Coordinates of C-alpha atoms in Angstrom, one line a residue:
X1 CA 116.6 77.1 79.0
X2 CA 114.2 79.8 80.2
X3 CA 110.9 80.4 78.3
X4 CA 111.3 82.8 75.5
X5 CA 115.0 82.2 74.9
X6 CA 116.3 80.2 72.0
X7 CA 118.1 77.0 72.9
X8 CA 121.8 77.2 72.6
X9 CA 124.6 74.7 72.4
X10 CA 125.5 73.1 75.7
X11 CA 128.8 74.2 77.2
X12 CA 131.3 71.9 78.9
X13 CA 129.7 70.4 82.0
X14 CA 130.8 71.8 85.4
X15 CA 132.6 69.3 87.4
X16 CA 134.1 69.3 90.9
X17 CA 136.4 66.4 90.3
X18 CA 136.6 64.9 86.8
X19 CA 138.5 61.9 88.1
X20 CA 136.0 61.0 90.7
X21 CA 133.7 58.0 90.7
X22 CA 130.3 58.2 88.9
X23 CA 128.5 58.7 92.2
X24 CA 129.8 61.8 94.0
X25 CA 130.3 61.8 97.8
X26 CA 129.2 64.6 100.1
X27 CA 131.1 63.5 103.2
X28 CA 133.3 65.7 105.2
X29 CA 132.7 68.8 103.0
X30 CA 131.7 72.3 104.0
X31 CA 128.0 72.8 104.2
X32 CA 126.3 75.8 102.8
X33 CA 126.6 77.7 106.1
X34 CA 128.3 75.2 108.4
X35 CA 130.2 71.9 108.4
X36 CA 128.8 68.5 107.9
X37 CA 130.3 65.9 110.3
X38 CA 131.8 62.8 108.9
X39 CA 129.1 60.2 108.5
X40 CA 128.4 57.3 106.1
X41 CA 126.8 58.8 102.9
X42 CA 123.2 58.1 101.9
X43 CA 123.0 55.4 99.3
X44 CA 122.2 56.4 95.7
X45 CA 119.8 53.5 95.1
X46 CA 116.8 55.1 93.5
X47 CA 116.6 54.3 89.8
X48 CA 114.7 56.3 87.1
X49 CA 111.6 54.1 87.4
X50 CA 111.4 54.8 91.1
X51 CA 111.7 58.5 90.7
X52 CA 109.1 58.6 88.0
X53 CA 106.5 56.6 89.9
X54 CA 107.2 58.7 93.1
X55 CA 106.6 61.8 91.0
X56 CA 103.4 60.6 89.2
X57 CA 101.7 58.8 92.1
X58 CA 103.7 58.8 95.3
X59 CA 101.7 61.3 97.2
X60 CA 98.2 60.5 95.9
X61 CA 96.3 59.6 99.1
X62 CA 93.3 60.4 101.3
X63 CA 93.6 64.1 100.4
X64 CA 92.4 63.4 96.9
X65 CA 90.2 60.3 97.4
X66 CA 88.3 61.6 100.5
X67 CA 89.2 65.3 101.0
X68 CA 87.9 66.1 97.6
X69 CA 84.4 65.5 98.9
X70 CA 84.6 68.2 101.5
X71 CA 86.0 70.7 99.0
X72 CA 83.1 69.8 96.6
X73 CA 80.6 70.4 99.3
X74 CA 82.1 73.8 100.4
X75 CA 82.9 75.3 97.0
X76 CA 80.9 73.4 94.3
X77 CA 82.3 71.6 91.2
X78 CA 83.4 74.9 89.6
X79 CA 85.4 75.9 92.6
X80 CA 86.8 72.4 92.9
X81 CA 88.1 72.4 89.3
X82 CA 89.5 76.0 89.4
X83 CA 91.1 75.4 92.8
X84 CA 92.9 72.3 91.6
X85 CA 93.9 74.0 88.4
X86 CA 95.4 77.0 90.2
X87 CA 97.2 75.0 92.9
X88 CA 98.3 72.4 90.2
X89 CA 99.7 75.1 88.0
X90 CA 101.5 76.7 90.9
X91 CA 103.0 73.4 91.9
X92 CA 104.1 72.6 88.4
X93 CA 106.2 75.8 88.3
X94 CA 107.5 74.9 91.8
X95 CA 108.6 71.4 90.9
X96 CA 110.3 72.6 87.7
X97 CA 112.3 75.1 89.8
X98 CA 113.1 72.4 92.4
X99 CA 114.2 70.0 89.6
X100 CA 116.7 72.5 88.3
X101 CA 118.2 73.0 91.8
X102 CA 118.1 69.3 92.6
X103 CA 120.0 68.3 89.5
X104 CA 122.7 70.8 90.1
X105 CA 122.8 70.2 93.9
X106 CA 121.6 66.7 94.7
X107 CA 122.2 67.1 98.4
X108 CA 120.2 65.7 101.3
X109 CA 117.5 68.1 102.6
X110 CA 116.8 69.5 99.2
X111 CA 114.6 72.6 99.6
X112 CA 115.6 73.1 103.2
X113 CA 119.3 73.2 102.2
X114 CA 118.4 75.5 99.3
X115 CA 116.6 78.0 101.6
X116 CA 119.6 78.0 103.9
X117 CA 122.0 78.5 101.0
X118 CA 120.2 81.0 98.9
X119 CA 117.7 82.8 101.1
X120 CA 118.8 82.9 104.8
X121 CA 119.8 80.2 107.3
X122 CA 117.1 81.2 109.8
X123 CA 114.4 80.9 107.1
X124 CA 115.9 77.5 106.1
X125 CA 115.7 76.4 109.7
X126 CA 112.1 77.4 110.0
X127 CA 111.0 75.8 106.7
X128 CA 113.0 72.6 107.4
X129 CA 111.6 72.0 110.9
X130 CA 108.1 72.9 109.9
X131 CA 108.3 70.4 107.1
X132 CA 109.8 67.7 109.4
X133 CA 107.2 68.4 112.1
X134 CA 104.4 68.1 109.5
X135 CA 105.5 64.6 108.4
X136 CA 106.1 63.5 112.0
X137 CA 102.5 64.3 112.7
X138 CA 101.1 63.1 109.5
X139 CA 102.4 59.5 110.0
X140 CA 100.2 58.6 113.0
X141 CA 97.3 60.4 111.3
X142 CA 97.7 58.3 108.1
X143 CA 98.1 55.0 110.1
X144 CA 94.9 55.8 111.9
X145 CA 93.3 56.6 108.6
X146 CA 94.4 53.3 107.2
X147 CA 92.8 51.5 110.1
X148 CA 89.5 53.5 109.5
X149 CA 89.4 52.3 105.9
X150 CA 89.5 48.7 107.0
X151 CA 86.3 49.3 109.0
X152 CA 84.6 49.6 105.6
X153 CA 84.6 45.8 105.7
X154 CA 85.2 44.9 109.4
X155 CA 84.0 47.4 111.9
X156 CA 83.9 44.7 114.6
X157 CA 87.7 44.7 114.9
X158 CA 89.4 47.3 117.2
X159 CA 91.2 49.8 115.1
X160 CA 94.2 49.4 117.4
X161 CA 94.9 46.0 115.8
X162 CA 95.3 47.6 112.4
X163 CA 97.4 50.4 113.7
X164 CA 99.8 47.8 115.1
X165 CA 99.9 45.9 111.8
X166 CA 100.6 49.0 109.8
X167 CA 103.3 50.2 112.2
X168 CA 105.1 46.9 112.0
X169 CA 104.9 46.9 108.2
X170 CA 106.3 50.4 107.9
X171 CA 109.1 49.5 110.3
X172 CA 110.0 46.5 108.3
X173 CA 110.2 48.6 105.1
X174 CA 112.8 50.8 106.8
X175 CA 115.1 47.8 107.2
X176 CA 115.7 47.9 103.4
X177 CA 116.7 51.6 103.4
X178 CA 115.9 53.9 100.5
X179 CA 115.6 50.9 98.1
X180 CA 112.8 49.6 100.2
X181 CA 111.0 52.9 100.1
X182 CA 111.5 53.1 96.3
X183 CA 110.3 49.6 95.6
X184 CA 107.2 50.0 97.8
X185 CA 106.3 53.3 96.3
X186 CA 106.9 51.9 92.8
X187 CA 104.4 49.1 93.3
X188 CA 101.8 51.1 95.2
X189 CA 101.9 54.0 92.8
X190 CA 101.2 51.7 89.9
X191 CA 98.1 50.4 91.7
X192 CA 96.9 54.0 92.5
X193 CA 97.5 55.2 88.9
X194 CA 95.7 52.2 87.4
X195 CA 92.8 52.6 89.8
X196 CA 92.5 56.4 89.0
X197 CA 92.5 55.7 85.2
X198 CA 89.8 53.1 85.7
X199 CA 87.7 55.5 87.8
X200 CA 87.9 58.2 85.2
X201 CA 86.7 55.8 82.5
X202 CA 84.0 54.5 84.9
X203 CA 83.0 58.0 85.8
X204 CA 82.4 58.9 82.1
X205 CA 80.2 55.8 81.8
X206 CA 78.2 56.7 84.9
X207 CA 77.8 60.3 83.7
X208 CA 76.5 59.1 80.3
X209 CA 74.0 56.8 81.9
X210 CA 75.7 53.5 81.4
X211 CA 75.5 52.3 85.0
X212 CA 73.0 49.8 86.3
X213 CA 71.3 52.5 88.3
X214 CA 70.7 56.1 87.2
X215 CA 70.4 57.8 83.9
X216 CA 72.2 60.4 81.8
X217 CA 73.7 63.1 84.1
X218 CA 75.8 65.3 81.8
X219 CA 76.5 68.6 83.4
X220 CA 73.3 68.7 85.4
X221 CA 75.0 69.1 88.8
X222 CA 76.8 72.1 87.5
X223 CA 73.5 73.9 87.2
X224 CA 71.6 72.2 90.0
X225 CA 72.7 72.7 92.8
X226 CA 75.2 74.9 90.9
X227 CA 78.9 75.2 90.0
X228 CA 79.8 77.6 92.8
X229 CA 78.6 78.2 96.3
X230 CA 80.2 81.3 98.0
X231 CA 83.5 83.1 97.7
X232 CA 84.5 81.8 101.1
X233 CA 83.8 78.3 99.7
X234 CA 86.0 78.9 96.7
X235 CA 88.9 80.1 98.9
X236 CA 88.5 77.0 101.2
X237 CA 89.2 74.7 98.2
X238 CA 92.9 75.8 98.2
X239 CA 93.7 74.2 101.6
X240 CA 92.1 70.9 100.5
X241 CA 94.0 71.1 97.2
X242 CA 97.3 71.8 99.0
X243 CA 96.8 68.8 101.3
X244 CA 96.0 66.6 98.3
X245 CA 99.0 67.8 96.4
X246 CA 101.3 67.6 99.4
X247 CA 104.3 65.3 99.0
X248 CA 104.8 66.1 95.3
X249 CA 108.1 67.8 96.3
X250 CA 109.4 64.4 97.5
X251 CA 111.1 64.0 94.1
X252 CA 113.5 66.8 95.0
X253 CA 114.1 65.4 98.5
X254 CA 114.9 62.0 96.9
X255 CA 117.6 63.6 94.6
X256 CA 120.3 62.9 97.2
X257 CA 119.6 59.2 96.9
X258 CA 119.0 59.0 93.1
X259 CA 121.6 56.9 91.1
X260 CA 121.7 59.5 88.3
X261 CA 119.9 62.7 89.3
X262 CA 120.8 64.5 86.0
X263 CA 118.7 62.0 84.1
X264 CA 116.0 60.8 86.5
X265 CA 115.0 64.1 88.1
X266 CA 114.1 65.9 84.8
X267 CA 112.0 62.9 83.7
X268 CA 110.3 62.8 87.1
X269 CA 109.4 66.5 87.1
X270 CA 107.8 66.0 83.6
X271 CA 105.6 63.3 85.1
X272 CA 104.2 65.8 87.5
X273 CA 102.4 67.5 84.6
X274 CA 100.5 64.3 83.8
X275 CA 99.8 63.6 87.4
X276 CA 98.3 67.1 87.9
X277 CA 96.4 67.2 84.6
X278 CA 95.1 63.6 84.4
X279 CA 94.6 62.5 88.0
X280 CA 93.8 65.7 89.9
X281 CA 92.2 68.0 87.4
X282 CA 90.4 65.4 85.2
X283 CA 89.7 63.2 88.3
X284 CA 88.0 66.0 90.3
X285 CA 86.2 67.2 87.2
X286 CA 84.6 63.7 86.8
X287 CA 83.7 63.7 90.5
X288 CA 82.0 67.1 90.1
X289 CA 79.9 65.7 87.2
X290 CA 78.6 62.5 89.0
X291 CA 78.3 63.7 92.6
X292 CA 76.0 66.6 93.6
X293 CA 77.8 69.2 95.7
X294 CA 74.9 69.3 98.2
X295 CA 74.9 65.6 99.0
X296 CA 74.6 65.1 102.8
X297 CA 77.2 62.3 102.9
X298 CA 79.9 64.8 101.8
X299 CA 79.8 66.5 105.2
X300 CA 81.7 63.6 106.6
X301 CA 84.4 63.5 103.9
X302 CA 87.5 64.2 106.0
X303 CA 90.4 62.1 107.3
X304 CA 89.9 58.7 105.7
X305 CA 86.2 58.2 106.1
X306 CA 85.7 56.2 102.9
X307 CA 82.0 55.9 103.6
X308 CA 81.9 59.5 102.6
X309 CA 84.4 59.4 99.8
X310 CA 82.9 60.7 96.6
X311 CA 84.9 58.1 94.7
X312 CA 83.4 55.2 96.7
X313 CA 79.9 56.6 97.1
X314 CA 79.5 57.5 93.4
X315 CA 80.2 53.9 92.5
X316 CA 77.8 52.6 95.2
X317 CA 75.0 54.9 94.0
X318 CA 75.5 53.7 90.4
X319 CA 74.6 50.2 91.6
X320 CA 77.9 48.6 90.7
X321 CA 78.7 45.7 93.0
X322 CA 82.2 44.8 94.0
X323 CA 83.9 48.0 92.7
X324 CA 83.2 50.0 95.9
X325 CA 85.3 47.5 97.8
X326 CA 88.1 47.7 95.2
X327 CA 88.1 51.5 95.4
X328 CA 88.2 51.3 99.2
X329 CA 91.2 48.9 99.0
X330 CA 92.9 51.5 96.7
X331 CA 92.3 54.2 99.3
X332 CA 93.8 51.9 102.0
X333 CA 96.9 51.3 99.8
X334 CA 97.1 55.1 99.1
X335 CA 97.1 55.9 102.8
X336 CA 99.8 53.4 103.6
X337 CA 101.8 54.8 100.7
X338 CA 101.6 58.4 102.2
X339 CA 102.6 57.0 105.6
X340 CA 105.6 55.4 103.9
X341 CA 106.5 58.8 102.3
X342 CA 106.1 60.5 105.7
X343 CA 108.8 58.3 107.1
X344 CA 111.1 59.1 104.2
X345 CA 110.4 62.8 104.2
X346 CA 110.8 63.5 107.9
X347 CA 113.9 61.3 108.4
X348 CA 115.8 62.8 105.5
X349 CA 114.9 66.4 106.4
X350 CA 115.8 65.9 110.1
X351 CA 119.1 64.3 109.1
X352 CA 119.9 67.2 106.9
X353 CA 119.0 69.7 109.7
X354 CA 121.3 67.9 112.1
X355 CA 124.1 67.7 109.5
X356 CA 123.9 71.5 109.3
X357 CA 124.0 72.0 113.1
X358 CA 120.3 72.8 113.3
X359 CA 119.2 69.7 115.2
X360 CA 120.8 67.4 117.8
X361 CA 124.1 66.1 116.5
X362 CA 123.3 62.4 116.9
X363 CA 120.4 62.7 114.4
X364 CA 123.0 63.3 111.6
X365 CA 124.2 59.7 111.9
X366 CA 123.8 57.5 108.8
X367 CA 124.7 53.9 109.1
X368 CA 126.7 51.8 106.6
X369 CA 123.5 50.8 104.8
X370 CA 122.7 54.5 104.1
X371 CA 119.9 54.7 106.7
X372 CA 119.5 57.8 108.9
X373 CA 118.8 55.4 111.7
X374 CA 118.0 57.7 114.7
X375 CA 115.8 59.9 112.5
X376 CA 113.8 56.8 111.4
X377 CA 113.4 55.7 115.0
X378 CA 112.2 59.1 115.9
X379 CA 109.5 59.0 113.1
X380 CA 108.4 55.5 114.1
X381 CA 108.1 56.7 117.8
X382 CA 105.7 59.4 116.6
X383 CA 103.8 56.6 114.8
X384 CA 102.7 55.4 118.3
X385 CA 100.6 58.5 118.6
X386 CA 98.1 56.6 116.4
X387 CA 97.0 54.8 119.5
X388 CA 95.9 58.1 121.1
X389 CA 92.3 57.5 120.0
X390 CA 92.3 54.3 122.0
X391 CA 93.8 55.8 125.1
X392 CA 91.8 59.1 125.3
X393 CA 88.3 60.1 124.5
X394 CA 89.7 63.4 123.2
X395 CA 91.9 61.8 120.6
X396 CA 90.1 63.5 117.7
X397 CA 90.6 66.9 119.3
X398 CA 94.3 66.2 119.9
X399 CA 94.8 65.1 116.3
X400 CA 93.1 68.2 115.0
X401 CA 95.4 70.5 116.9
X402 CA 98.5 68.4 115.9
X403 CA 97.6 68.6 112.2
X404 CA 97.0 72.3 112.6
X405 CA 100.8 72.7 113.0
X406 CA 101.2 71.8 109.3
X407 CA 98.0 73.5 108.1
X408 CA 99.2 76.0 105.4
X409 CA 102.8 75.0 105.6
X410 CA 102.8 73.6 102.1
X411 CA 102.3 77.1 100.7
X412 CA 105.3 78.3 102.7
X413 CA 107.5 75.4 101.5
X414 CA 106.5 75.7 97.8
X415 CA 106.8 79.5 97.9
X416 CA 110.3 79.2 99.5
X417 CA 111.4 76.8 96.8
X418 CA 110.4 79.3 94.1
X419 CA 112.2 82.1 96.0
X420 CA 115.3 80.0 96.5
X421 CA 115.3 79.3 92.8
X422 CA 115.0 83.1 92.0
X423 CA 117.9 83.8 94.4
X424 CA 120.0 81.0 92.9
X425 CA 119.5 82.3 89.3
X426 CA 120.5 85.8 90.5
X427 CA 123.6 84.5 92.2
X428 CA 124.4 82.2 89.3
X429 CA 124.4 85.2 86.9
X430 CA 126.3 87.4 89.4
X431 CA 129.2 84.9 89.6
X432 CA 129.5 84.9 85.8
X433 CA 127.6 81.8 84.8
X434 CA 124.8 81.3 82.3
X435 CA 121.7 79.1 82.1
X436 CA 123.4 77.2 79.2
X437 CA 125.8 75.6 81.7
X438 CA 122.9 73.9 83.5
X439 CA 122.3 70.2 82.7
X440 CA 118.6 70.9 83.4
X441 CA 117.0 74.3 83.4
X442 CA 113.4 75.0 84.5
X443 CA 111.3 75.5 81.3
X444 CA 109.7 78.7 82.6
X445 CA 112.9 80.0 84.2
X446 CA 113.0 82.8 86.8
X447 CA 109.7 84.2 85.5
X448 CA 108.0 80.9 86.3
X449 CA 109.3 81.0 89.9
X450 CA 108.0 84.6 90.3
X451 CA 104.6 83.5 89.2
X452 CA 104.7 80.4 91.5
X453 CA 105.8 82.6 94.4
X454 CA 103.0 85.0 93.8
X455 CA 100.4 82.3 93.6
X456 CA 101.6 80.8 96.9
X457 CA 101.2 84.2 98.5
X458 CA 97.6 84.6 97.1
X459 CA 96.7 81.1 98.4
X460 CA 98.0 82.1 101.9
X461 CA 95.8 85.3 101.7
X462 CA 92.8 83.2 100.6
X463 CA 93.2 80.8 103.5
X464 CA 93.7 83.7 105.9
X465 CA 90.3 85.1 104.7
X466 CA 88.7 81.7 105.3
X467 CA 90.2 81.5 108.7
X468 CA 89.0 84.9 110.0
X469 CA 85.6 84.8 108.2
X470 CA 83.9 82.9 111.0
X471 CA 85.3 85.3 113.6
X472 CA 86.1 82.3 115.7
X473 CA 89.5 81.9 117.4
X474 CA 89.4 78.1 117.4
X475 CA 88.7 78.0 113.7
X476 CA 91.5 80.5 113.0
X477 CA 94.2 78.7 114.8
X478 CA 93.1 75.3 113.5
X479 CA 93.7 76.6 110.0
X480 CA 96.6 79.0 110.6
X481 CA 98.5 77.7 113.5
X482 CA 101.5 76.8 111.3
X483 CA 102.1 80.5 110.6
X484 CA 103.0 81.5 114.2
X485 CA 105.0 78.2 114.4
X486 CA 107.1 79.1 111.3
X487 CA 107.6 82.7 112.7
X488 CA 108.6 81.3 116.1
X489 CA 111.1 78.9 114.5
X490 CA 112.6 81.7 112.4
X491 CA 113.1 84.1 115.3
X492 CA 114.4 81.4 117.6
X493 CA 117.2 80.6 115.2
X494 CA 117.9 84.3 114.6
X495 CA 118.3 84.8 118.3
X496 CA 120.3 81.6 118.8
X497 CA 122.7 82.2 115.9
X498 CA 123.2 85.8 116.9
X499 CA 124.5 84.7 120.3
X500 CA 126.1 81.5 119.4
X501 CA 129.9 81.0 119.8
X502 CA 129.8 77.9 117.7
X503 CA 132.1 78.4 114.7
X504 CA 129.8 76.3 112.5
X505 CA 126.9 78.7 113.1
X506 CA 126.9 81.6 110.7
X507 CA 126.1 84.7 112.8
X508 CA 124.5 87.1 110.4
X509 CA 122.8 89.2 113.0
X510 CA 119.3 90.5 111.9
X511 CA 119.9 90.6 108.2
X512 CA 116.8 89.3 106.4
X513 CA 118.5 88.0 103.2
X514 CA 121.9 86.8 102.2
X515 CA 123.6 89.2 99.9
X516 CA 123.9 88.0 96.3
X517 CA 127.7 88.3 96.4
X518 CA 128.0 86.1 99.5
X519 CA 126.0 83.2 98.0
X520 CA 128.3 80.3 97.1
X521 CA 127.1 78.6 93.9
X522 CA 129.9 76.1 93.6
X523 CA 130.0 74.0 96.8
X524 CA 128.2 70.6 96.7
X525 CA 127.7 70.9 92.9
X526 CA 126.9 67.7 91.1
X527 CA 129.7 65.8 89.4
X528 CA 129.5 66.9 85.8
X529 CA 131.1 63.6 84.7
X530 CA 127.6 62.2 84.9
X531 CA 126.6 64.4 81.9
X532 CA 128.4 62.4 79.3
X533 CA 125.3 60.3 78.4
X534 CA 122.8 63.3 78.4
X535 CA 121.4 64.2 75.0
X536 CA 122.8 67.4 73.5
X537 CA 120.7 70.5 73.4
X538 CA 119.2 71.6 70.1
X539 CA 120.6 74.8 68.6
X540 CA 118.2 77.3 66.9
X541 CA 119.8 80.0 64.8
X542 CA 116.8 82.3 64.9
X543 CA 113.8 83.1 67.1
X544 CA 111.6 82.0 64.1
X545 CA 113.0 78.5 64.2
X546 CA 112.6 78.4 67.9
X547 CA 108.9 79.3 67.7
X548 CA 108.3 77.0 64.8
X549 CA 109.6 74.0 66.7
X550 CA 107.8 75.0 70.0
X551 CA 104.8 72.6 69.7
X552 CA 106.8 69.5 69.1
X553 CA 109.4 70.6 71.7
X554 CA 106.6 70.9 74.3
X555 CA 105.3 67.4 73.5
X556 CA 108.8 65.9 73.9
X557 CA 109.4 67.8 77.2
X558 CA 106.4 66.1 78.7
X559 CA 107.2 62.5 77.7

C-alpha cells in the first residue's frame, strides 16, 4: 500500500503455477533480457531469523566503529548526526522499495536484475559489475583490517599470519553454502547488536559523569569545539555514512535463497528502521557527546585502526579497564562479518551476471549444494590481495586506489534501486495491475522512491564538491574513480550489445531507457501459492478511519 492510500482488501495472489511445489524453481526459464542456462538452483535455506539478523546487524563493521571518528573530526558532531540521518532516511526508502521488488521477484542478482529488467540492460551491466568489483576488493581490505585489530593485543606477530587464518576460516564457511553464511551472520550479528546496545548505555553513563575518570560532559563538545566545522566537512560525512551503511541491501540479494521471501523479507526490511535509528543515529550521537571532534587521535581513524576508534578510545579515556579489549574484539568480529558478506555479495552478483550472459559462462555454474562454486573461488582468490602489504612497500597506496573503484558506488546502486522501483510501478500499472495485488508494497510507494533517488543524487553532488574542493587530481580520483568506471562499463555494454550477433543479447541500440510497454512484469514472478499463510490486509471504508488507525499501524509495521 502506498502512503496516503487507504488499505484495501487483498486480491487473489498472482501465481505462475498453482500446482508447483512451495519453493519455486528458476531453472531453464527466460531471463529478463536473455536466457539462463540450465544449472542447479540456489538453495532456499535462509530462514526468517537469518534474514532479520542480516538486516539488523549484517553490515555493521569498521565503517561505523572506526570510520565514524574521521567523519566526526571532519564535520563535527552536528554534521555527523545530520549526515547519518539523511543517508539513513534515504536508505530506509531504498530498502523498502527493494523489499517490494524482492518479494515479487526473488531472483538471484536482485537489484542488478531489476536494473536490467526495468531500466536498461547496459545500466544493469554497469551497476552489477561495479557492485561485484566493490565486494571483490573489499574482501582483502577487510581481512587486512581484521589482522590490524589483532595488533591491539599482539603487535609482535606478523599480520600475514592473521590474514592466513581469516582466509582459511572464510573458505571453510563457504563449504556449508548459504546456510553457513546465514548461521555465521546470525551469531555475529547478535554479538554486534548486543555490544552496540551496551555501548549506548555506557556512553550515557560516561556523558553523565558516572565513569571512573572524568566528570559530567552533557552537550559540552557540541559548543566547544562546536557542532559543525565547515560546509566541506559536512559534505564529507556522506561518504563515510555510505561506507558505514554499505551492505544493507544484502537482504534483497539474499531473497533468492530465502525459504519464504514473502514473509521473511518484509520483516527484515522493517528491522532496517531499528538498525538505522538505534545503532547508527543514536550510536553516533552518543559518540559525538563523549568524544571531542578536535581530538588528535581521530586523525588516524580509518581502515580498522582501532587505536583511533572513538568507540574504543572513549572507553579508555573514561578509565574503564577491560572493556576497551571487549570493544576491540567486537570490531574484529564485525570486520570478519563484513568479509563474510563480501564473499556472499560478490559471488551471487557475478553468478547472476553470468546467467544473463554478462560474464563468462562458466561463472554461472551452481553445484548440487547450491553454491556458485567458481564465483566463490574467484572471490577467495581476490582475498590473497590481503598479502600485498607484506609483498610491497606501496601496499597502502595500491589498496587506496583499489578501494577508490567502489568510492561512491553505493549512491549509484541505491539510486538505481529506487529508479528501478519507479519504473516497475509504472509498468505494473500500464499492464493493468494494481498495488493491491502485491503481497508486500513499499509503505511510501513510488513517491518514496522519487525522494530516495533525489537524495542519492544530492549525495553524489555533495561528494563531487568535496572531491574538487582541494583542486587536487589525486584526491578527486581517489573519491570519484567509481564514476568513470560505471560510465565505462555502461558504454562498453552498449557498444558490445549493439554489435553482438548472440541471440541472447538484446540489441537495443542507443536507447537510454526501456519503453514502459516492453517491460515484462510477469516473468520470474514469485509463486503466489506461498501467500496462503500471509495475514489479510485490513480494509478501511473511509480516509478518516485510515488516518485514525495510522499511529498503531505504524508501530505494527516496525515490529
